[in-house]
Coordinates of C-alpha atoms in Angstrom, one line a residue:
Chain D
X1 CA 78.6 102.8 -9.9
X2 CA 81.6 100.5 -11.8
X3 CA 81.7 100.1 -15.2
X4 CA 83.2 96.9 -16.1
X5 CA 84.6 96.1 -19.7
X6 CA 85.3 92.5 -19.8
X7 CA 87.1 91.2 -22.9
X8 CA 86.4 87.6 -22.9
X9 CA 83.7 85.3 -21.9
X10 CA 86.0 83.8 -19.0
X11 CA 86.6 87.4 -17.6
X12 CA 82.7 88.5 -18.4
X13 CA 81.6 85.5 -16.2
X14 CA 83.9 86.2 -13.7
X15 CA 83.2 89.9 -13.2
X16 CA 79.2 88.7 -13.0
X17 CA 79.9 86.1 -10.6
X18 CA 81.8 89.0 -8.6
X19 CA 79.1 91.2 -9.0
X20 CA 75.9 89.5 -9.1
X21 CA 73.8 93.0 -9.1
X22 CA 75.6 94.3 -12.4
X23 CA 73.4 94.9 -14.6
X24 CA 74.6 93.5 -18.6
X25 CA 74.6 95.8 -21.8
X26 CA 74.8 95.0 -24.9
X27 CA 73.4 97.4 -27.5
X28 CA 72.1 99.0 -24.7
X29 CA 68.2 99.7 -26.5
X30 CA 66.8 98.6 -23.2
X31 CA 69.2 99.2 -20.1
X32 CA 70.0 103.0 -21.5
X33 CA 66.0 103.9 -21.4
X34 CA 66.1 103.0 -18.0
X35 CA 69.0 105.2 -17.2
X36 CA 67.9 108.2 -19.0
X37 CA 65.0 108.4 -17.2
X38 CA 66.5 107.0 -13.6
X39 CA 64.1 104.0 -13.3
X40 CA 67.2 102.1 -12.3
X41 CA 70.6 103.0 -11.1
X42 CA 72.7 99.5 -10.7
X43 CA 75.6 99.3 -8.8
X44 CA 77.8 98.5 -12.1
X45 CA 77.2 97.9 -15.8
X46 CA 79.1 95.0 -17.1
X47 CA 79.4 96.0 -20.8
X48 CA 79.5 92.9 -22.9
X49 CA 80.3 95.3 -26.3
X50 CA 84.2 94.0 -26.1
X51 CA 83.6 90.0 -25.7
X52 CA 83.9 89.0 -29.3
X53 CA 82.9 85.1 -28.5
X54 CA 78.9 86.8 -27.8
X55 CA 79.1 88.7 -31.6
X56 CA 79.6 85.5 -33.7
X57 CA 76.8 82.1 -34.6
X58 CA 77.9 79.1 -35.9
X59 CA 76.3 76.1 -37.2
X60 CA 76.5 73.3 -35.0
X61 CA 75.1 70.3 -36.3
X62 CA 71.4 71.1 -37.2
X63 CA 71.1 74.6 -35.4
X64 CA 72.5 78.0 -35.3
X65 CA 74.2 78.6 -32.0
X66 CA 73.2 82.4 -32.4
X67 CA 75.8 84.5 -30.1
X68 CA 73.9 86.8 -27.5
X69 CA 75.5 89.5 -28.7
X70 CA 75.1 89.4 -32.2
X71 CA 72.6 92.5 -33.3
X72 CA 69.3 92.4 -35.5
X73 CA 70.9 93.5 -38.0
X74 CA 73.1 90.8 -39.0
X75 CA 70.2 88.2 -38.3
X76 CA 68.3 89.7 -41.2
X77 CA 71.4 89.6 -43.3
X78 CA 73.0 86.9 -42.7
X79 CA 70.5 83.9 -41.2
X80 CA 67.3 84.8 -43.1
X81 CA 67.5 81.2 -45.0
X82 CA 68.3 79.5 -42.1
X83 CA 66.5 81.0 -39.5
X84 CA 63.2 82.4 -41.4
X85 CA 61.0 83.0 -38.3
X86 CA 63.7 85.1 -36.2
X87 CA 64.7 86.9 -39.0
X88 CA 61.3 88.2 -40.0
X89 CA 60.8 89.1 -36.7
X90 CA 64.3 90.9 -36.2
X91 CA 63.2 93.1 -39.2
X92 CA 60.4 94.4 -36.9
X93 CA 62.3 95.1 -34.5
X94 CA 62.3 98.8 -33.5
X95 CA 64.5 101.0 -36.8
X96 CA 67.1 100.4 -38.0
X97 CA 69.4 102.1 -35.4
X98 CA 68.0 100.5 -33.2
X99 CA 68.4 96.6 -35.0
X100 CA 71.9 97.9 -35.5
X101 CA 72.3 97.6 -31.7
X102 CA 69.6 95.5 -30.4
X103 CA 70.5 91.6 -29.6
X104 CA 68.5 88.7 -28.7
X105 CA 70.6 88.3 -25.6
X106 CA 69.3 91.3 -24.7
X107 CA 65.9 90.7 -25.0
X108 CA 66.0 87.5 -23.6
X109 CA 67.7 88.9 -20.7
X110 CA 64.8 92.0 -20.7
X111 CA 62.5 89.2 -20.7
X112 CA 59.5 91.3 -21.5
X113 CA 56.5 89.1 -22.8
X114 CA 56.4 91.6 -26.2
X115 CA 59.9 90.8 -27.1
X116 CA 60.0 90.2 -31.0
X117 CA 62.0 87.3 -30.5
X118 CA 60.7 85.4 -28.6
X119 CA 57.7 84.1 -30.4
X120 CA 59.7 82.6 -33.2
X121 CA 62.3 81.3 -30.3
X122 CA 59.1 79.2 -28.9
X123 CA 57.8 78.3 -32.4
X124 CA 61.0 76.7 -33.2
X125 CA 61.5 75.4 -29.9
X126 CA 65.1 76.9 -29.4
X127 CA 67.0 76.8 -26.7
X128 CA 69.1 79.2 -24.0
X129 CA 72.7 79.1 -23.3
X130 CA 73.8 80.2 -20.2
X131 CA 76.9 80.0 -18.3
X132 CA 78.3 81.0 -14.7
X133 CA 82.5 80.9 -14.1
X134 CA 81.6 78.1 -11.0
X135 CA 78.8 76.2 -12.4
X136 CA 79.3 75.7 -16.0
X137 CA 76.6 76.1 -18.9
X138 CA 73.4 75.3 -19.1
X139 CA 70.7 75.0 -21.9
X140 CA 67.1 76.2 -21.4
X141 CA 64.5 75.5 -23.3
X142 CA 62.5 78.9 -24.5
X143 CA 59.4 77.6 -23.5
X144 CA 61.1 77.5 -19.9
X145 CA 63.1 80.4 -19.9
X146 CA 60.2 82.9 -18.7
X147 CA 58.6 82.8 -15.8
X148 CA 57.0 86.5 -15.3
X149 CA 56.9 89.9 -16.7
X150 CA 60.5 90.5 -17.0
X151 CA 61.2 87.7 -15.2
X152 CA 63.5 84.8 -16.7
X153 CA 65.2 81.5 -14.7
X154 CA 68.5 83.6 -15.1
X155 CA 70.8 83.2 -11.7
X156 CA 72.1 85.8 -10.3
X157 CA 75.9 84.7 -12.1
X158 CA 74.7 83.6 -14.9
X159 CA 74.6 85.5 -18.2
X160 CA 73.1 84.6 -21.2
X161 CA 75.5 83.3 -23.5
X162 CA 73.7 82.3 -27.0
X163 CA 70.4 81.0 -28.3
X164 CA 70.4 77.8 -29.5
X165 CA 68.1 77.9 -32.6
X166 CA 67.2 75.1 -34.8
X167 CA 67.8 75.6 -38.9
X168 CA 64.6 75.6 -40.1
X169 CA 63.4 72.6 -41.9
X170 CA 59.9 73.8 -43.2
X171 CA 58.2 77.6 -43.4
X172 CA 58.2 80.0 -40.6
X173 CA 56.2 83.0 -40.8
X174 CA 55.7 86.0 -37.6
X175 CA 53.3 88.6 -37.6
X176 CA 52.6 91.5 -35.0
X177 CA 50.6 93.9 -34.6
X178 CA 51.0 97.7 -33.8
X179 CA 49.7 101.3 -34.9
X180 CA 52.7 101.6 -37.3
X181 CA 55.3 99.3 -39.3
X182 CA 58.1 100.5 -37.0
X183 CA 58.9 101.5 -33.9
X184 CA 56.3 99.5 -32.8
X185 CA 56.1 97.5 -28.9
X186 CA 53.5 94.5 -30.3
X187 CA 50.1 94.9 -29.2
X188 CA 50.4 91.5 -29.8
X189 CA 52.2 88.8 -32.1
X190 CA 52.6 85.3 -33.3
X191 CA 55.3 82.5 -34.9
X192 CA 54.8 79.5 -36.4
X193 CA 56.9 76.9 -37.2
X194 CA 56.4 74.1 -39.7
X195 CA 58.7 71.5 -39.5
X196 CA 58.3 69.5 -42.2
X197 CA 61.2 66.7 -41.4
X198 CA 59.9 66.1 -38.1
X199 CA 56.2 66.7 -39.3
X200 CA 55.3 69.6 -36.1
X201 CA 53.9 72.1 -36.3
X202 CA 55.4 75.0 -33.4
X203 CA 53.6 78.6 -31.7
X204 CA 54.5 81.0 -29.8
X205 CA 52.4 83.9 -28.5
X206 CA 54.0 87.7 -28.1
X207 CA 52.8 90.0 -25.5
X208 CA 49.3 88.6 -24.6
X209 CA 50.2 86.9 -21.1
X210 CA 52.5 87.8 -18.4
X211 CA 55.3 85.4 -20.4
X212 CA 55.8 85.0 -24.0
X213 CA 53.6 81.4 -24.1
X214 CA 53.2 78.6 -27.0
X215 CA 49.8 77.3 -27.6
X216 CA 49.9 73.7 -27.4
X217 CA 46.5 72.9 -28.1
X218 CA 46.7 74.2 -31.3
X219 CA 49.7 73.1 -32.5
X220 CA 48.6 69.3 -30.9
X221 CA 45.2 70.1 -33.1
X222 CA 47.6 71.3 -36.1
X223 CA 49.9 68.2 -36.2
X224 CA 46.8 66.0 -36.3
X225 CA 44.6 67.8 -38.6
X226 CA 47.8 68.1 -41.3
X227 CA 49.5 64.4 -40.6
X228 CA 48.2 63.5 -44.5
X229 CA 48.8 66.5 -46.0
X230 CA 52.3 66.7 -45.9
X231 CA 53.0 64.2 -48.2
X232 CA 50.2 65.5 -50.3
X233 CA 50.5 69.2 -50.1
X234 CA 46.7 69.5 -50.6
X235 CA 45.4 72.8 -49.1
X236 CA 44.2 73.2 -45.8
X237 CA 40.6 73.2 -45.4
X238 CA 38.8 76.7 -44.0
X239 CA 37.7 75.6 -40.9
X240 CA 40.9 73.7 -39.9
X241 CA 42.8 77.0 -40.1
X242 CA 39.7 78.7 -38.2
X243 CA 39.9 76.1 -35.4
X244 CA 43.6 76.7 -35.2
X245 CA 43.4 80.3 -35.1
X246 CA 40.6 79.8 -32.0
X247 CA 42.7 77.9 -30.3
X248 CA 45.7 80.1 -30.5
X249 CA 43.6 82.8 -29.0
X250 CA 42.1 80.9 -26.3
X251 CA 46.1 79.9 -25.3
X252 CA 46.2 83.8 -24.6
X253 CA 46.3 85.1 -21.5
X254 CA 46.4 88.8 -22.2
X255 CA 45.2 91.7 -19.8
X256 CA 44.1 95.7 -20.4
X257 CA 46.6 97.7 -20.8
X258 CA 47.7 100.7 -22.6
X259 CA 48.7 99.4 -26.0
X260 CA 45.4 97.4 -26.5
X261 CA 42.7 95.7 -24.3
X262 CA 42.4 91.7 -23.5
X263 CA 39.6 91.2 -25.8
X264 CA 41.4 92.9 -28.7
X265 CA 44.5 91.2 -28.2
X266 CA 42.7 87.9 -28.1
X267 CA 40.8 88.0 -31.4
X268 CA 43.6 89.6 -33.0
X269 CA 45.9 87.0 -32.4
X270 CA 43.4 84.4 -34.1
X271 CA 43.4 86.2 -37.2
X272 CA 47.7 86.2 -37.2
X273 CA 47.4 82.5 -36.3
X274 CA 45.1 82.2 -38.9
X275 CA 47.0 84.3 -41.7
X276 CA 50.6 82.7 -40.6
X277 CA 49.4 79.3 -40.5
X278 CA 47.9 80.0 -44.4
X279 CA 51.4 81.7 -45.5
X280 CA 53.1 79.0 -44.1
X281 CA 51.1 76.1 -45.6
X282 CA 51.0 78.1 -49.3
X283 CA 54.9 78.8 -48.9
X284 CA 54.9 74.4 -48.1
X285 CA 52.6 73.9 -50.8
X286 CA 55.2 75.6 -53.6
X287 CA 58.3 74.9 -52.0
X288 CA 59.3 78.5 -51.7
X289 CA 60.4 78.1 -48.3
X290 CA 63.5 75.9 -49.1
X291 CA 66.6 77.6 -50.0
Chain S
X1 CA 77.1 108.7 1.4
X2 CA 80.5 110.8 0.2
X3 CA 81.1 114.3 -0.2
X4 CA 78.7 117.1 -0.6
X5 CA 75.7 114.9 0.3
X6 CA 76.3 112.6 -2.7
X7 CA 75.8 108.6 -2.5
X8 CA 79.1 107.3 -3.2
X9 CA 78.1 106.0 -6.5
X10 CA 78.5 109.6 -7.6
X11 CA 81.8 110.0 -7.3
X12 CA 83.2 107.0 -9.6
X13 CA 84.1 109.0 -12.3
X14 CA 85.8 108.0 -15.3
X15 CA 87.8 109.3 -18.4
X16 CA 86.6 108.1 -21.7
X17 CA 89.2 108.6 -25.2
X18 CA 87.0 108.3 -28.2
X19 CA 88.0 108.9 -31.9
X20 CA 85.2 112.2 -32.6
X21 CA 84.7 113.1 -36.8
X22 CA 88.7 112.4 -36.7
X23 CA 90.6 113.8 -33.7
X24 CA 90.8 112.5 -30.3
X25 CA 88.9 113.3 -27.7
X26 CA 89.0 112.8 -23.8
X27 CA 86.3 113.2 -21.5
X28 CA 86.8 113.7 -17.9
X29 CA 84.4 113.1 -15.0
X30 CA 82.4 110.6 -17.6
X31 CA 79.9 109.1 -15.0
X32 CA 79.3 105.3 -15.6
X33 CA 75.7 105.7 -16.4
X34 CA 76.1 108.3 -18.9
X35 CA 74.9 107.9 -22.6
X36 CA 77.4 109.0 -25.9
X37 CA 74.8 111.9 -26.3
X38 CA 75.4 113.4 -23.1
X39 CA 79.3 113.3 -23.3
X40 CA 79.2 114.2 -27.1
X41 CA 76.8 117.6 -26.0
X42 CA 78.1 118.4 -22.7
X43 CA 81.6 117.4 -22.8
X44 CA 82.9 117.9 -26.0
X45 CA 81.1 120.8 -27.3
X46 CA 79.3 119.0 -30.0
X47 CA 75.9 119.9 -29.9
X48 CA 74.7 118.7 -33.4
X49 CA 73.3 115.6 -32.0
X50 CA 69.9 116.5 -31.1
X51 CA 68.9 115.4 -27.1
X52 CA 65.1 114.6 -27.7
X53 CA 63.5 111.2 -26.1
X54 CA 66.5 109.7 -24.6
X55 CA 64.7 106.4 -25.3
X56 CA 65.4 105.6 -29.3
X57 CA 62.5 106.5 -30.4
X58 CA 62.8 109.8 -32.4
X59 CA 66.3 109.1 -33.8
X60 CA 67.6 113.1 -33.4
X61 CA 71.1 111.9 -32.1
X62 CA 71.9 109.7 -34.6
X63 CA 75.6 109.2 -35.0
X64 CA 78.1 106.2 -36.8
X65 CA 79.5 104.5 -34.1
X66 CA 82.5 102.4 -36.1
X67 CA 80.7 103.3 -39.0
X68 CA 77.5 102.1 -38.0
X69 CA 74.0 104.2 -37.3
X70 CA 72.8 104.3 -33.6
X71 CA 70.8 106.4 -31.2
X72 CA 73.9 108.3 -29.1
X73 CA 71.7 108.3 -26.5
X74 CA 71.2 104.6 -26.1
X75 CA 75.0 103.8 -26.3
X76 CA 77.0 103.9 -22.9
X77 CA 79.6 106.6 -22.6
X78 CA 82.2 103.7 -20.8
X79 CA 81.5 101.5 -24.6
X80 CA 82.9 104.0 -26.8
X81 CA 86.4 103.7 -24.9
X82 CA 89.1 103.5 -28.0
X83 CA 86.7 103.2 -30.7
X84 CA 85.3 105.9 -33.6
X85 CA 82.6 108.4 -33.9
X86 CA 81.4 110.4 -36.8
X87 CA 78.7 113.0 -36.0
X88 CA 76.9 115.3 -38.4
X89 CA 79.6 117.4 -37.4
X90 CA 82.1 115.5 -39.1
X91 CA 80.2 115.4 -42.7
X92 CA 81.0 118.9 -44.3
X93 CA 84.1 119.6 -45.5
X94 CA 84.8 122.9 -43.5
X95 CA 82.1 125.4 -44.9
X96 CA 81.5 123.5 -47.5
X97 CA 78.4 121.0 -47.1
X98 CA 78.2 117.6 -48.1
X99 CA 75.6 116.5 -50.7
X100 CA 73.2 115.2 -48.6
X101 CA 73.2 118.4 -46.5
X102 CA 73.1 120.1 -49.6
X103 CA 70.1 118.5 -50.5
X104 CA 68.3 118.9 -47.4
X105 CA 68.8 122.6 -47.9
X106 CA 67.8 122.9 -51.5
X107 CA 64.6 120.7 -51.1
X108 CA 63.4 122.7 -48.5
X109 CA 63.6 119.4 -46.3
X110 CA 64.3 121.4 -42.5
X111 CA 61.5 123.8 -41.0
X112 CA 62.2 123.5 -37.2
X113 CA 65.6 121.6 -37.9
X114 CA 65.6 120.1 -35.1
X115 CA 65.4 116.5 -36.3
X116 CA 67.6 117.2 -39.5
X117 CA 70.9 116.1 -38.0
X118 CA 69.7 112.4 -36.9
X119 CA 67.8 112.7 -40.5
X120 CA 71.3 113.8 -41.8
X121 CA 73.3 110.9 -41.0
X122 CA 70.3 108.3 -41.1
X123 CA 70.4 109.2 -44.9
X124 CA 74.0 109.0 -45.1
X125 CA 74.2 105.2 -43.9
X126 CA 71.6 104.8 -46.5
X127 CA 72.5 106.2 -49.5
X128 CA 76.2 104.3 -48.6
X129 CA 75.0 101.5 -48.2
X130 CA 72.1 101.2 -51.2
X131 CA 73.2 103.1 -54.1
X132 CA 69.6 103.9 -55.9
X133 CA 66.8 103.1 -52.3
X134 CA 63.4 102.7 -54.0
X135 CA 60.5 104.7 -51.6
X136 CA 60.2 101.7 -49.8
X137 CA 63.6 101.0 -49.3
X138 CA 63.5 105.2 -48.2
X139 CA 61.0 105.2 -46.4
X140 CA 62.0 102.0 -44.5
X141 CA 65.5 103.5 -43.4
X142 CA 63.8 106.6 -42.3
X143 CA 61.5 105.2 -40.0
X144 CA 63.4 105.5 -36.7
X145 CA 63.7 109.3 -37.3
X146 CA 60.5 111.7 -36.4
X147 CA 59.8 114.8 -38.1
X148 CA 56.9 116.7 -36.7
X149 CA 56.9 119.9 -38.9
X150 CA 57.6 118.4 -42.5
X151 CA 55.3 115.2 -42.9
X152 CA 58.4 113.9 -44.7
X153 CA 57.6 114.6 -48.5
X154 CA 60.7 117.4 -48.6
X155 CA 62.5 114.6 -46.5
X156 CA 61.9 112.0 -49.2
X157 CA 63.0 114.4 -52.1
X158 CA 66.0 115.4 -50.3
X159 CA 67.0 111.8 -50.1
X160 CA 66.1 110.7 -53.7
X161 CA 68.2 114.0 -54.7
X162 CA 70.9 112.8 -52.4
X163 CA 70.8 109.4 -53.4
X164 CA 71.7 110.6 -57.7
X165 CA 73.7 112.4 -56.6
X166 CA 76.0 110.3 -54.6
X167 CA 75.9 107.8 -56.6
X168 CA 79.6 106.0 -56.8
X169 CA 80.6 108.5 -54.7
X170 CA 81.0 107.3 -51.0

């Protein structure tokens, strides 16, 4: 086994395109577990701890290029105003040890369908940045990164660079559900997105399919349903945000397993559609959602 | 396969310097996969960091890696090269503990003791960085470290007695 300690991004991608079976770390929340107990032994860790360009975000234009390497932690410090719905999920992220180490990048490159992040990466329709040394970058929409359980479009050479996320422009809200308020792998959970400048609404479903998946017949029913109310702010009626939280469930496409069955999973991820889409619309409705 | 039956894999070794509580420390024969827990317990002689679930989940080994709280067990041996480590080692001053020890002891906050160390330093980054925590704010800080003999009220007045008296200390 070779441990490889790149200390740039040119050198990173290099030492993956050399060594397409390395396996990345970051905070290492994910790959360690698997070490401890022997589920895998890769040929070499690339540690990506030492590239400084993967620990920083900028703002670039009307997003937040959010650095793969740049932990939980500083998410929820740092981008709460601009990037509501990531950070409320970041602060349910495992304890704070573990936001301390735990990155996006990594759990886009995990690519389990209960990653925290994901949901409020699809809600806000972000995007993912990844490079190889021969090809160049590419950007990947959320919605298409995932492709299986722990499965992404990820080449070989590639690594995941940052996540392209846009500054919010309306309430986010993300909810999830578990048997405690830490430490917790979601039974299920959900983001929404409002935006108001471009009058959408965005979903995104956690860990009820075998990818994290939107639900875009609700958020096609949503954007209709609310087209006057924007302007108004007039609150939304009952049975729209009933019909919305249906429709979020019957996006799911969740299966029995050990942390909750199917049928739990789908109602409970109506009621979180439900309760999110209320949050949001009251936060809308005051303005408390602008910074 | 190499010597003695082993894949080859086994025998990339490694050496591994690493500022420990202060001093520097080298670790020989580091193997690539290994976590900071195991080198800190096995090759260093510092077996205050407690080896429980190896997964993050019970927070026994927490240490300040550059200052900050992690799991040693969930931090690769090879990404501590050239960089600082305090374990709960490193917090009294010779016999003399440190207040938040102290506190532990006087509250009656360790039974088994086998989670106090990870509880030790988890309340350390706390009460450094948030000068009076509120029970939520406690409680919140606490939650990646499992305690199965206390059910945490000792715990919480250690922490509050901690907390006053640390304050503007730090």
């Amino acid at each position: 086994m070779d441990f490889l300690r790149p200390t740039t991004l040119a050198e990173a991608l290099e030492a993956k395109a050399a060594n397409p079976r390395a396996v990345p770390i970051a905070g290492g929340t994910d790959v360690m577990v698997e070490l401890n107990f022997d589920v895998r032994r890769p040929d070499a860790l690339l540690d990506l701890g030492g590239v400084a360009e993967l620990a920083e975000w900028e703002v670039d234009d009307d997003m937040v290029r959010l650095g793969a390497g740049v932990p939980y932690n500083r998410i929820i410090t740092e981008l709460g105003a601009k990037l509501p719905g990531l950070a409320m999920a970041s602060r349910t992220v495992g304890s704070p040890q573990i936001r301390n180490r735990g990155t996006v990048g990594g759990n886009l490159g995990a690519a389990s369908p209960a990653g925290d992040a994901h949901p409020p990466l699809l809600a806000c329709a972000a995007e993912v940045e990844v490079a190889s040394s021969t090809r160049g970058t590419r950007r990947i929409p959320a919605g298409g990164f995932f492709i299986g359980p722990k499965r992404s479009v990820l080449e070989p050479d590639e690594l995941i660079v940052a996540a392209r996320v846009p500054i919010a422009s309306g309430p986010q809200q993300f909810a999830k559900v578990g048997t405690r308020n830490a430490m917790v792998i979601a039974v299920c959970s959900f983001g929404l997105a409002l935006n108001a400048g471009k009058r959408s609404v965005g979903t995104g479903i956690g860990s009820a399919g075998p990818t994290p998946l939107r639900a875009p017949e609700a958020e096609a029913f949503a954007e209709t349903e609310i087209d006057g109310l924007w302007d108004t702010r007039e609150p939304l009626p009952d049975s729209m945000v009933r019909r919305f939280g249906e429709l979020v469930s019957e996006a799911a496409n969740p299966i029995d397993d050990v942390r909750g069955t199917a049928a739990y999973r789908r109602h409970a991820l109506g009621v979180l559609a439900r309760r999110t889409l209320a949050w949001a619309w009251a936060d809308y409705r005051t303005g408390s959602w602008s910074t | 396969m190499g010597l003695g039956g082993l894949p080859d894999w086994e025998l990339v070794y490694m050496r591994v310097t690493v500022l420990v509580n202060g001093e520097e420390k080298v670790a020989e024969d580091v193997w690539e996969g290994e976590s900071l827990l195991y080198v800190l317990r096995e090759r260093l002689g510092l077996p205050g960091s407690k080896n429980a679930c190896e997964q993050g989940e019970c927070g026994s080994c927490t240490v300040f890696l550059d200052e900050v709280a992690v799991c040693a067990c969930l931090v690769a041996a090879g990404q501590v090269e050239g960089r600082e480590v305090r374990t709960v080692e490193g917090l009294a001053d010779g016999d003399r503990l440190d207040p938040v020890q102290e506190a532990f002891v006087e509250t009656g906050a360790v039974q088994c003791g086998f989670c106090t160390p990870g509880l030790i330093v988890a309340t350390h980054d706390l009460v450094r960085r948030v000068p009076k925590p509120t029970d939520a704010e406690i409680r919140e800080s606490l939650a990646g470290n499992l305690c199965r003999c206390t059910g945490y009220e000792k715990i919480l007045d250690a922490v509050r007695l901690a907390a006053s008296r640390m304050e503007g200390v730090s």
